[in-house]
GROMACS .gro file of C-alpha atoms in nm:
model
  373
    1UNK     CA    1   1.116  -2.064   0.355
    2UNK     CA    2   0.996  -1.720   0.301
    3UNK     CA    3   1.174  -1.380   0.246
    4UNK     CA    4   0.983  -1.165   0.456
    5UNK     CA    5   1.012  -1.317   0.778
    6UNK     CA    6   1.310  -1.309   0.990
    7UNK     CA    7   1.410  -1.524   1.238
    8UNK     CA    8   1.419  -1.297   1.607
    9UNK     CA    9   1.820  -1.322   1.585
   10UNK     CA   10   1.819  -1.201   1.267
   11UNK     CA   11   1.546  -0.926   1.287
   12UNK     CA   12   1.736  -0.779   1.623
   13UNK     CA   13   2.072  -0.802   1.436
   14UNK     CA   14   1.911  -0.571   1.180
   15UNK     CA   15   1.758  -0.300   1.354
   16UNK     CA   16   2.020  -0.316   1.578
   17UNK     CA   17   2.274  -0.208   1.301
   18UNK     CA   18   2.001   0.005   1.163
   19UNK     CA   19   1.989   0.235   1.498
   20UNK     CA   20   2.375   0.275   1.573
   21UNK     CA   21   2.400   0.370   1.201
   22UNK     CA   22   2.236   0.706   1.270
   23UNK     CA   23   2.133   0.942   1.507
   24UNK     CA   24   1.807   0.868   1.658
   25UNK     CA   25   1.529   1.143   1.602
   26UNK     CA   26   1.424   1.339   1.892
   27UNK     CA   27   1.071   1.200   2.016
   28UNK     CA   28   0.863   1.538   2.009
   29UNK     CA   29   0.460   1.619   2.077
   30UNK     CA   30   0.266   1.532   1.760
   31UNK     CA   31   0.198   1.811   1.506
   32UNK     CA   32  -0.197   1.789   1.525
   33UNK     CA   33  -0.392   2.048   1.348
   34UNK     CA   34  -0.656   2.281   1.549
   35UNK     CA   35  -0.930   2.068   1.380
   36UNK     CA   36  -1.173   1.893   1.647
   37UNK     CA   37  -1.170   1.525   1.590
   38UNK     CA   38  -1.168   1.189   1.786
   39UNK     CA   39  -0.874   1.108   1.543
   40UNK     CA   40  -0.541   1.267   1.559
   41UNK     CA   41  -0.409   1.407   1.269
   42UNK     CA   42   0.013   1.508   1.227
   43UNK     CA   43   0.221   1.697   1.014
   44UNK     CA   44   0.554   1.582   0.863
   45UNK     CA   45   0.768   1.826   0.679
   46UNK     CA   46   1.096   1.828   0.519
   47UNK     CA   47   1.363   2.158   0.480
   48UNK     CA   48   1.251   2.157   0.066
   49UNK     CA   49   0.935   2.209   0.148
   50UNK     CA   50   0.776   1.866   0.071
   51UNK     CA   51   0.494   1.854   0.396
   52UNK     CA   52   0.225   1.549   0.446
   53UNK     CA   53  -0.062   1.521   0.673
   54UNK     CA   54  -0.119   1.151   0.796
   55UNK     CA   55  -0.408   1.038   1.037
   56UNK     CA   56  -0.453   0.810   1.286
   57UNK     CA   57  -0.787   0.663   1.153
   58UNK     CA   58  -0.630   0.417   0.947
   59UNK     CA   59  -0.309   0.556   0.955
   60UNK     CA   60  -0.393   0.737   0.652
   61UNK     CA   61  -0.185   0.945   0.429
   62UNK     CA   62  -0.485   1.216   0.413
   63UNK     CA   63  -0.241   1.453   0.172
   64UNK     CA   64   0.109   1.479   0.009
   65UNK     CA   65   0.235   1.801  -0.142
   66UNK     CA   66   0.550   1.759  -0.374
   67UNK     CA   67   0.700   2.031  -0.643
   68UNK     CA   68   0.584   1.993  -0.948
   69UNK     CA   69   0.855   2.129  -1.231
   70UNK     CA   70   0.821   2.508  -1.211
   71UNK     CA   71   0.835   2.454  -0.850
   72UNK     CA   72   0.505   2.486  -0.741
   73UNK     CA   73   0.325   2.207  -0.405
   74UNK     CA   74   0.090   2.026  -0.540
   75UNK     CA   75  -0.120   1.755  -0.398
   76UNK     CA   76  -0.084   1.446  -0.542
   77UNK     CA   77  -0.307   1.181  -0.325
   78UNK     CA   78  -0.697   1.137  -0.329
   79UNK     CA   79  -0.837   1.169   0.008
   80UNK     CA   80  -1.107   1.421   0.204
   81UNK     CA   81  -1.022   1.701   0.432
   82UNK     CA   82  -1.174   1.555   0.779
   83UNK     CA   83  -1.087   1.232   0.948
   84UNK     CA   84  -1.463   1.092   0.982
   85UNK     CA   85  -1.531   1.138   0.599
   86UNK     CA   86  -1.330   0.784   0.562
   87UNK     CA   87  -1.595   0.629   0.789
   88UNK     CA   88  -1.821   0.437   0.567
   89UNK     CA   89  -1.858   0.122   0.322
   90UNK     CA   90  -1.788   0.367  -0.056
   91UNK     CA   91  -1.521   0.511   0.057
   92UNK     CA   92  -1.263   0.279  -0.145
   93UNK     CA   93  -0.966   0.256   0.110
   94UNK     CA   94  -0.847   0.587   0.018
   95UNK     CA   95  -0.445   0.643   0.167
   96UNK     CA   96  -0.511   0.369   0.439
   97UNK     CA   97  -0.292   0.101   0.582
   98UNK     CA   98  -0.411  -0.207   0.506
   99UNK     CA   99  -0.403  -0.513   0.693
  100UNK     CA  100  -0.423  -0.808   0.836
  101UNK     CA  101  -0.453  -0.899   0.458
  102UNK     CA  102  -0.396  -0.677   0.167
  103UNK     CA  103  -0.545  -0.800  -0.127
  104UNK     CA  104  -0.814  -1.077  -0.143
  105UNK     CA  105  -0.860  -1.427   0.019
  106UNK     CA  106  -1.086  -1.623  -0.198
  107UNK     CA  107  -1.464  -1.664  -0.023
  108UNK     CA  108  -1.294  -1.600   0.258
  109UNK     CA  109  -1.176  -1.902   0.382
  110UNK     CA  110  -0.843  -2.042   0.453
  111UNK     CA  111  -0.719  -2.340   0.590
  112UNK     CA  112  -0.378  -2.355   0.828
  113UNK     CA  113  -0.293  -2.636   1.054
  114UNK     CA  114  -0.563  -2.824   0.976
  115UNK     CA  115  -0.843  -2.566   1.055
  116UNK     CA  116  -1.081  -2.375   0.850
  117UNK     CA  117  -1.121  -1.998   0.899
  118UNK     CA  118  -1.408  -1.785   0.796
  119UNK     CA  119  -1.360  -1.424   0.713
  120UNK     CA  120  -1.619  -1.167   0.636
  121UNK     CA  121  -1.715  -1.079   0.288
  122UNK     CA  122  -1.680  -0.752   0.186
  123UNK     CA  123  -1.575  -0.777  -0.218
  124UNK     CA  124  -1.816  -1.021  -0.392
  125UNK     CA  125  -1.765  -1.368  -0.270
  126UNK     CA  126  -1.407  -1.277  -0.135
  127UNK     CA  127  -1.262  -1.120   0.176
  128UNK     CA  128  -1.060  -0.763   0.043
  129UNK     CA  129  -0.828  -0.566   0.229
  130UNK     CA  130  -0.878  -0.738   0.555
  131UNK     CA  131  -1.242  -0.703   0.574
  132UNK     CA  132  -1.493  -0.456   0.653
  133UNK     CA  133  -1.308  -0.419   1.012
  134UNK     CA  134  -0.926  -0.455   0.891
  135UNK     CA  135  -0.701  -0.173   1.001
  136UNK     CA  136  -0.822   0.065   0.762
  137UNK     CA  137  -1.098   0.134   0.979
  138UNK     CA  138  -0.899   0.176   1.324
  139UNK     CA  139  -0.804   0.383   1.534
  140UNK     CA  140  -0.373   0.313   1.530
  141UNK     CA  141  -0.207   0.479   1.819
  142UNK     CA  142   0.057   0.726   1.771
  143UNK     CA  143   0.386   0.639   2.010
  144UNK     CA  144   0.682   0.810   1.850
  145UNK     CA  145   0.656   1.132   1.638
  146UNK     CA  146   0.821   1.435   1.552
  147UNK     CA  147   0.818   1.712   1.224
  148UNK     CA  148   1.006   1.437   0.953
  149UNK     CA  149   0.844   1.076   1.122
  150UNK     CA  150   0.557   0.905   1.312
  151UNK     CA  151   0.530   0.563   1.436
  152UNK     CA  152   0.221   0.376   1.473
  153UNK     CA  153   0.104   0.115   1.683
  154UNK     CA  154  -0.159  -0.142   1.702
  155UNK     CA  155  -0.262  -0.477   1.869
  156UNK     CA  156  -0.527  -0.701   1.591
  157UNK     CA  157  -0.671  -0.902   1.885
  158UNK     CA  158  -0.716  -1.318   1.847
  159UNK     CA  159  -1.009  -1.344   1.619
  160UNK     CA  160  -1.047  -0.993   1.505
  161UNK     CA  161  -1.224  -0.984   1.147
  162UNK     CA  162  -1.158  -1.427   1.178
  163UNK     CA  163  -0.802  -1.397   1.186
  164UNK     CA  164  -0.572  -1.646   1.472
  165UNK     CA  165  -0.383  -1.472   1.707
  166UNK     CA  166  -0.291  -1.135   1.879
  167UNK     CA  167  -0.134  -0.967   1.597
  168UNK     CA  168   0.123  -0.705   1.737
  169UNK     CA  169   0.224  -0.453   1.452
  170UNK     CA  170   0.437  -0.076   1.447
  171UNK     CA  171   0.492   0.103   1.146
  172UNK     CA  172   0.666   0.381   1.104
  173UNK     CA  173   0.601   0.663   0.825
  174UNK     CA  174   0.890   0.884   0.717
  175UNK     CA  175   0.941   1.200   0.489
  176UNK     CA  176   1.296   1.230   0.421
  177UNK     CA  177   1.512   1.536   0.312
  178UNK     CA  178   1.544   1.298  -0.035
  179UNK     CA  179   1.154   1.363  -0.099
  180UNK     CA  180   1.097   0.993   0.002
  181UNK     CA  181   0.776   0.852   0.193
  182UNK     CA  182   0.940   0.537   0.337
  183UNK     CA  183   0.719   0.310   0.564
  184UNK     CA  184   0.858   0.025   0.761
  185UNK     CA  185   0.640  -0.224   0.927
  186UNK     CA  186   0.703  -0.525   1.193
  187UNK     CA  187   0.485  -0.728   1.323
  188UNK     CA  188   0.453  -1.009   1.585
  189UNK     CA  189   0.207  -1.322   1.693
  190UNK     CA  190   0.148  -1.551   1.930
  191UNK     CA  191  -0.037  -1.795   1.722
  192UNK     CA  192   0.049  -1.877   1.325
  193UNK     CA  193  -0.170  -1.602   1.155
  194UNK     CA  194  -0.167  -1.485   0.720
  195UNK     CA  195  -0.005  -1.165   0.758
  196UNK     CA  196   0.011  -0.938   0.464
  197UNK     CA  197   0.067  -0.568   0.505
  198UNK     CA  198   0.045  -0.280   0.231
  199UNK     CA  199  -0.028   0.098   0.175
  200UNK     CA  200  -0.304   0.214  -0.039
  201UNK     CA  201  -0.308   0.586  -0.132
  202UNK     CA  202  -0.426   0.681  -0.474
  203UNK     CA  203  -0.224   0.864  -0.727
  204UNK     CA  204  -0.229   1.122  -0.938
  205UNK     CA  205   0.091   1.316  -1.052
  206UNK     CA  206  -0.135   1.548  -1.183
  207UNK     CA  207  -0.283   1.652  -0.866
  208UNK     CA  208  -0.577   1.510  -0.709
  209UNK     CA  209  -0.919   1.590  -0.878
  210UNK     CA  210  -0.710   1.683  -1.169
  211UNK     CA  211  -0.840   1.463  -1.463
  212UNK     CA  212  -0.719   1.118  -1.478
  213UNK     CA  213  -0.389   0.895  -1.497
  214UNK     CA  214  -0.397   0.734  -1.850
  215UNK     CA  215  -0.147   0.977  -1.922
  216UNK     CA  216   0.066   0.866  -1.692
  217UNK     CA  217   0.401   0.667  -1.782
  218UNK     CA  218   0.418   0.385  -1.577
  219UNK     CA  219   0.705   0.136  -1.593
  220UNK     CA  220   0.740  -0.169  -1.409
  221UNK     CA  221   1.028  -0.407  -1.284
  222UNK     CA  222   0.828  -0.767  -1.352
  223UNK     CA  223   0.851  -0.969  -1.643
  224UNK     CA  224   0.523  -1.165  -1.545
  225UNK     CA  225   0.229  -1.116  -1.332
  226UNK     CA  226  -0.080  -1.336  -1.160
  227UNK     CA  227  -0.352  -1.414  -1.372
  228UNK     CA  228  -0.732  -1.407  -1.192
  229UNK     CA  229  -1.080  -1.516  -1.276
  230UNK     CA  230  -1.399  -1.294  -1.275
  231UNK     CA  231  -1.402  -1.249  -0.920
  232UNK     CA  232  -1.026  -1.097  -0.949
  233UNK     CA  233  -0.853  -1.447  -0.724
  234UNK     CA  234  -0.532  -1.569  -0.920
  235UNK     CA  235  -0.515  -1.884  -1.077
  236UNK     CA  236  -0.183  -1.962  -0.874
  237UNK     CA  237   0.046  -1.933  -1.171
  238UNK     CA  238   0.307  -1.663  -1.273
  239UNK     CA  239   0.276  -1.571  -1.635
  240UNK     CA  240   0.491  -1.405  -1.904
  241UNK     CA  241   0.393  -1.050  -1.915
  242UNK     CA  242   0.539  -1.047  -2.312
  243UNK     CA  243   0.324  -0.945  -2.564
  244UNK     CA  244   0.005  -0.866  -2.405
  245UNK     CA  245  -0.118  -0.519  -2.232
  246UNK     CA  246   0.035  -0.642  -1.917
  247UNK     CA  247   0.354  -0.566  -2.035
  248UNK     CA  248   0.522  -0.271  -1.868
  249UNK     CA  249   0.920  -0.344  -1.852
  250UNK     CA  250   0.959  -0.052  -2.085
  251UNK     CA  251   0.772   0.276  -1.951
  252UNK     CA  252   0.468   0.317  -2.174
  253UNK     CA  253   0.140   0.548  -2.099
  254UNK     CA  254  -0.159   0.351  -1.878
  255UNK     CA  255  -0.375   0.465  -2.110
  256UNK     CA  256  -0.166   0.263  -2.448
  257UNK     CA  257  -0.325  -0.043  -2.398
  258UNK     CA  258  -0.616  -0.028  -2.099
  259UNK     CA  259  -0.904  -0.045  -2.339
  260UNK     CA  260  -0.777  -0.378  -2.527
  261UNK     CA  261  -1.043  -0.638  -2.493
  262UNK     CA  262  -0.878  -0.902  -2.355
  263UNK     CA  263  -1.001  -1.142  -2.052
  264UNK     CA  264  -0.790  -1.049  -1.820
  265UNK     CA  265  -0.852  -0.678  -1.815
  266UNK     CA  266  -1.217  -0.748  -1.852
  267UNK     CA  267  -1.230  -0.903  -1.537
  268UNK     CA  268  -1.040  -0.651  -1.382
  269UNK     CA  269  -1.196  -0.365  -1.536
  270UNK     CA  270  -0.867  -0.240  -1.671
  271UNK     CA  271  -0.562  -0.288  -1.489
  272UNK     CA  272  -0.635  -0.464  -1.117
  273UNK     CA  273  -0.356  -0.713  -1.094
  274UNK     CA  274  -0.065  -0.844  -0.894
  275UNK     CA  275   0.286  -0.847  -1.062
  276UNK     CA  276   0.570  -1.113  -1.010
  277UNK     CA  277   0.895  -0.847  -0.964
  278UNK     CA  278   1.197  -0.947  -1.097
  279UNK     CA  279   1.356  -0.973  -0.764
  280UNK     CA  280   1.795  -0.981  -0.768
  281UNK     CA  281   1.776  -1.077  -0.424
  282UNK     CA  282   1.499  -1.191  -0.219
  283UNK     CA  283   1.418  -0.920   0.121
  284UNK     CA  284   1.627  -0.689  -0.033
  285UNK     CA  285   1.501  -0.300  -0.092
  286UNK     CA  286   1.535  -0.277  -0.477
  287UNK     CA  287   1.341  -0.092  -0.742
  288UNK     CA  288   0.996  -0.188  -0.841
  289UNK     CA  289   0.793   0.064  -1.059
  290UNK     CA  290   0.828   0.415  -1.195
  291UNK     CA  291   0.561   0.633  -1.267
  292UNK     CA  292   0.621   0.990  -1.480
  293UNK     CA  293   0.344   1.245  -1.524
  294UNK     CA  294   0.451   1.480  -1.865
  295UNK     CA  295   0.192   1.766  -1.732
  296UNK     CA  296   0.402   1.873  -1.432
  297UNK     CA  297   0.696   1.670  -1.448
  298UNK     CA  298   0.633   1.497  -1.142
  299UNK     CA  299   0.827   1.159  -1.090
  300UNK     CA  300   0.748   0.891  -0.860
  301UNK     CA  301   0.972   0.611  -0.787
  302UNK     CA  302   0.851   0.295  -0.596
  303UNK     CA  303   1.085   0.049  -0.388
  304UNK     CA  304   1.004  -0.264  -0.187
  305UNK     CA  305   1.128  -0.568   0.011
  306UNK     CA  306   0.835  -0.716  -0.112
  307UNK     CA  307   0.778  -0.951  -0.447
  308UNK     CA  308   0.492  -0.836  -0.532
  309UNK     CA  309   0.348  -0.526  -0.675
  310UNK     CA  310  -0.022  -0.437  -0.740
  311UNK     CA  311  -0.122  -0.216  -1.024
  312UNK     CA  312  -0.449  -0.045  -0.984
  313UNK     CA  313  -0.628   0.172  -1.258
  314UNK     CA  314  -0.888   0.334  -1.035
  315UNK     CA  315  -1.116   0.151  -1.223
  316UNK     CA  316  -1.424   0.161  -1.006
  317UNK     CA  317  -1.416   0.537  -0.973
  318UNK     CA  318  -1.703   0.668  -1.075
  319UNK     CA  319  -1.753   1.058  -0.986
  320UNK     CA  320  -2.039   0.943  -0.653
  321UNK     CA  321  -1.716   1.028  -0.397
  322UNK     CA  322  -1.652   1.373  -0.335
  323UNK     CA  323  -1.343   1.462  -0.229
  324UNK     CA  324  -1.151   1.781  -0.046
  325UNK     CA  325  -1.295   2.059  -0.138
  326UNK     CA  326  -1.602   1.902  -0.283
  327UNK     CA  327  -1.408   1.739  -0.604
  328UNK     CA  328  -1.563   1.397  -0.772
  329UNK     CA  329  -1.297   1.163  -0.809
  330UNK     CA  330  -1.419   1.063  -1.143
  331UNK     CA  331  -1.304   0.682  -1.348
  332UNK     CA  332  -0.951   0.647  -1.362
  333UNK     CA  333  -0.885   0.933  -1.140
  334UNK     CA  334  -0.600   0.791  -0.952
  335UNK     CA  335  -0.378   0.493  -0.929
  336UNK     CA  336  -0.244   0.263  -0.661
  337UNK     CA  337   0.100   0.091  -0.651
  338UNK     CA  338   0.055  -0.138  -0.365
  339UNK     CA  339   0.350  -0.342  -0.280
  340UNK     CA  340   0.226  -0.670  -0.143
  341UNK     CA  341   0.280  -1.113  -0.149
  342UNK     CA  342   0.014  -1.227  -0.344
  343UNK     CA  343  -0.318  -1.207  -0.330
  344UNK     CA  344  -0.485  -1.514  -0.191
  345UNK     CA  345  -0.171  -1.678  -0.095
  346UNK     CA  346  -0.331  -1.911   0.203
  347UNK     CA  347  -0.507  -2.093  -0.050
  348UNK     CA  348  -0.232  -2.079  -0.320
  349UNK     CA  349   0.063  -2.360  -0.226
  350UNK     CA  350   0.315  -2.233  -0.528
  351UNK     CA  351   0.315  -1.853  -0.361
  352UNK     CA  352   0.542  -1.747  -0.153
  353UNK     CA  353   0.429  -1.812   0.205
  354UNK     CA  354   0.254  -1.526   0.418
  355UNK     CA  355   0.211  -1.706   0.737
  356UNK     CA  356   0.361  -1.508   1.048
  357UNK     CA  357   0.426  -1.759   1.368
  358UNK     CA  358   0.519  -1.724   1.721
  359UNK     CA  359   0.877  -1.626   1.776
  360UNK     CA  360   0.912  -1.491   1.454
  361UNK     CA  361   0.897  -1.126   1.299
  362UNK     CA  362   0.765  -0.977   1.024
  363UNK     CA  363   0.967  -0.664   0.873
  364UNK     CA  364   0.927  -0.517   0.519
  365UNK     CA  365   0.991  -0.137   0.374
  366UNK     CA  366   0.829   0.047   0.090
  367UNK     CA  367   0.989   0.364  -0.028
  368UNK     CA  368   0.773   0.630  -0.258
  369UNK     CA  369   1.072   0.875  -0.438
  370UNK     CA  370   0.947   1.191  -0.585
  371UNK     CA  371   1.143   1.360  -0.807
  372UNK     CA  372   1.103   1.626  -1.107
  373UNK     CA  373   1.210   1.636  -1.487
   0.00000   0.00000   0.00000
């Protein structure tokens, strides 16, 4: 049994009590900006002056402006300043939804009900992020929106990038007068498919282009995490995260312990891993990770339905991307807090299952919280 997939008479029961619990938002004409592009791009605002620009390519979070502690917007996600500048193989899934797998399926193969699926290969031997065609790289259409939400659509046909099935998903993006980006996705089939959805923008409390994260206080609700080999594809187990550099269940700096030389960050190149959260309830919207950056005060707290959380160092950065304005996003220039399942779960029997079927939904939320200290 998993946690993340409702039966229909549940899921109805819970966006039914969801909508009569509040108003429903007046469906308005997209924001779009004057700038000339095949891709829509919308603007979500809140009264204290927190705004965000998300795109349709990808559903992409292109920019997010929060207050810093004297008060002052600043931008705190990596990203370019034109739609078409995420076209192309470098550009390292900058803000993007990700789908119909985040994370990696080991050389791309997975077997379910007794038949063998090949996916392309777009991260050494192993499918990442969907593949090279996954819903980063799409164009989502826009059915709901006004100036605080937007809801995107979009139908993953039977077979796209070697997944089964006509994959039906919505997601909905929305910045609330509590300085929260909360994103809600569902998701239907009509044949048993891996389904597992996440977001991907890249950090920095700092403001992007500014320097790097190692300063950054990260703190993390998971007393163990997924071990990989060399090619980054867990072992399958859940290890104690107690007294090695994986350990963040007190809030310590990235930078404390991301040069140790042990195997595991090795292999990842620092920090690149999936953590097991310390779930009180399984499905249930609770606390997963706070991040603090001391330089402008800015706090960022991350919730999920999900169990899984992964860290990423921006480890691979290396200065060769340019972003707005022209600025290199140079090594460790960002960080991702993706909450997931587990990477390569079709191949890994002791995870918790990520198989969508027919007549079933798929629902999960993730909530960023800014704040200021």
């Amino acid at each position: 049994m998993t946690y993340r997939i409702l039966s229909v008479a549940a899921f109805s029961a819970l966006f039914f009590a969801s909508s009569c619990s509040q108003k429903p938002a007046e469906t308005k004409e997209p924001l779009i900006t004057p700038f000339q592009s095949s891709y829509q791009i919308l603007t979500l605002t809140n009264a204290k002056g927190v705004r965000m620009q998300v795109t349709t390519l990808g559903a992409r979070v292109m920019n997010l402006w929060v207050p810093d502690k004297n008060g002052t917007l600043v931008d705190i996600v990596l990203g370019f300043d034109t739609p078409e500048e995420y076209l192309g193989s470098a550009e390292p899934f900058l803000g993007t939804a990700i789908g119909r797998y985040g994370n990696r399926i080991a050389k791309g193969k997975f077997e379910l009900d007794g038949k063998t699926y090949s996916l392309p290969i777009n991260n050494g031997q192993n499918t990442l992020h969907g593949g090279p065609g996954g819903f980063h790289n799409v164009n989502w259409t826009v059915v709901e929106s006004d100036d605080s939400h937007v809801v995107f659509q979009y139908l993953s046909k039977d077979g796209e990038e070697g997944f089964p099935g006509n994959l039906t998903v919505k997601m909905s993006y929305f910045l609330t007068e509590e300085n929260e980006f909360k994103i809600t996705y569902e998701a239907e089939t009509d044949q048993a498919t891996p389904v597992n959805l996440t977001h991907h923008s890249f950090f920095n409390l700092n403001g992007e282009g500014v320097g790097d994260i190692l300063d950054h206080e990260l703190q993390l609700v998971a007393s163990k995490y997924t071990p990989v080999d060399s090619t980054l594809i867990p072992f399958g187990t859940n290890d104690p995260v107690a007294g090695t550099p994986m350990d963040f269940t007190k809030a310590k700096a990235i930078g404390k312990d991301i040069s140790e030389t042990t195997e595991q960050l090795t292999f990842g190149g620092g920090f690149d891993h999936n953590w097991v959260l310390d779930k009180k309830k399984e499905g249930e919207l609770e606390l997963a990770a706070t991040v603090f950056a001391p330089q402008t005060g800015i706090g960022m707290e991350v919730w999920t339905t999900e169990p899984g959380i992964q860290f990423y160092s921006g480890n691979f950065l290396d200065g060769s991307i340019k972003g707005k304005g022209g600025k290199p996003y140079n090594y460790r220039a960002a960080l991702c807090l993706e909450t997931q399942h587990f990477p390569d779960s079709p191949n890994q029997p002791a995870f918790p299952s990520t198989i969508l079927k027919p007549g079933e939904k798929y629902a999960q939320t993730c909530t960023y919280k800014f704040s200021v200290r």
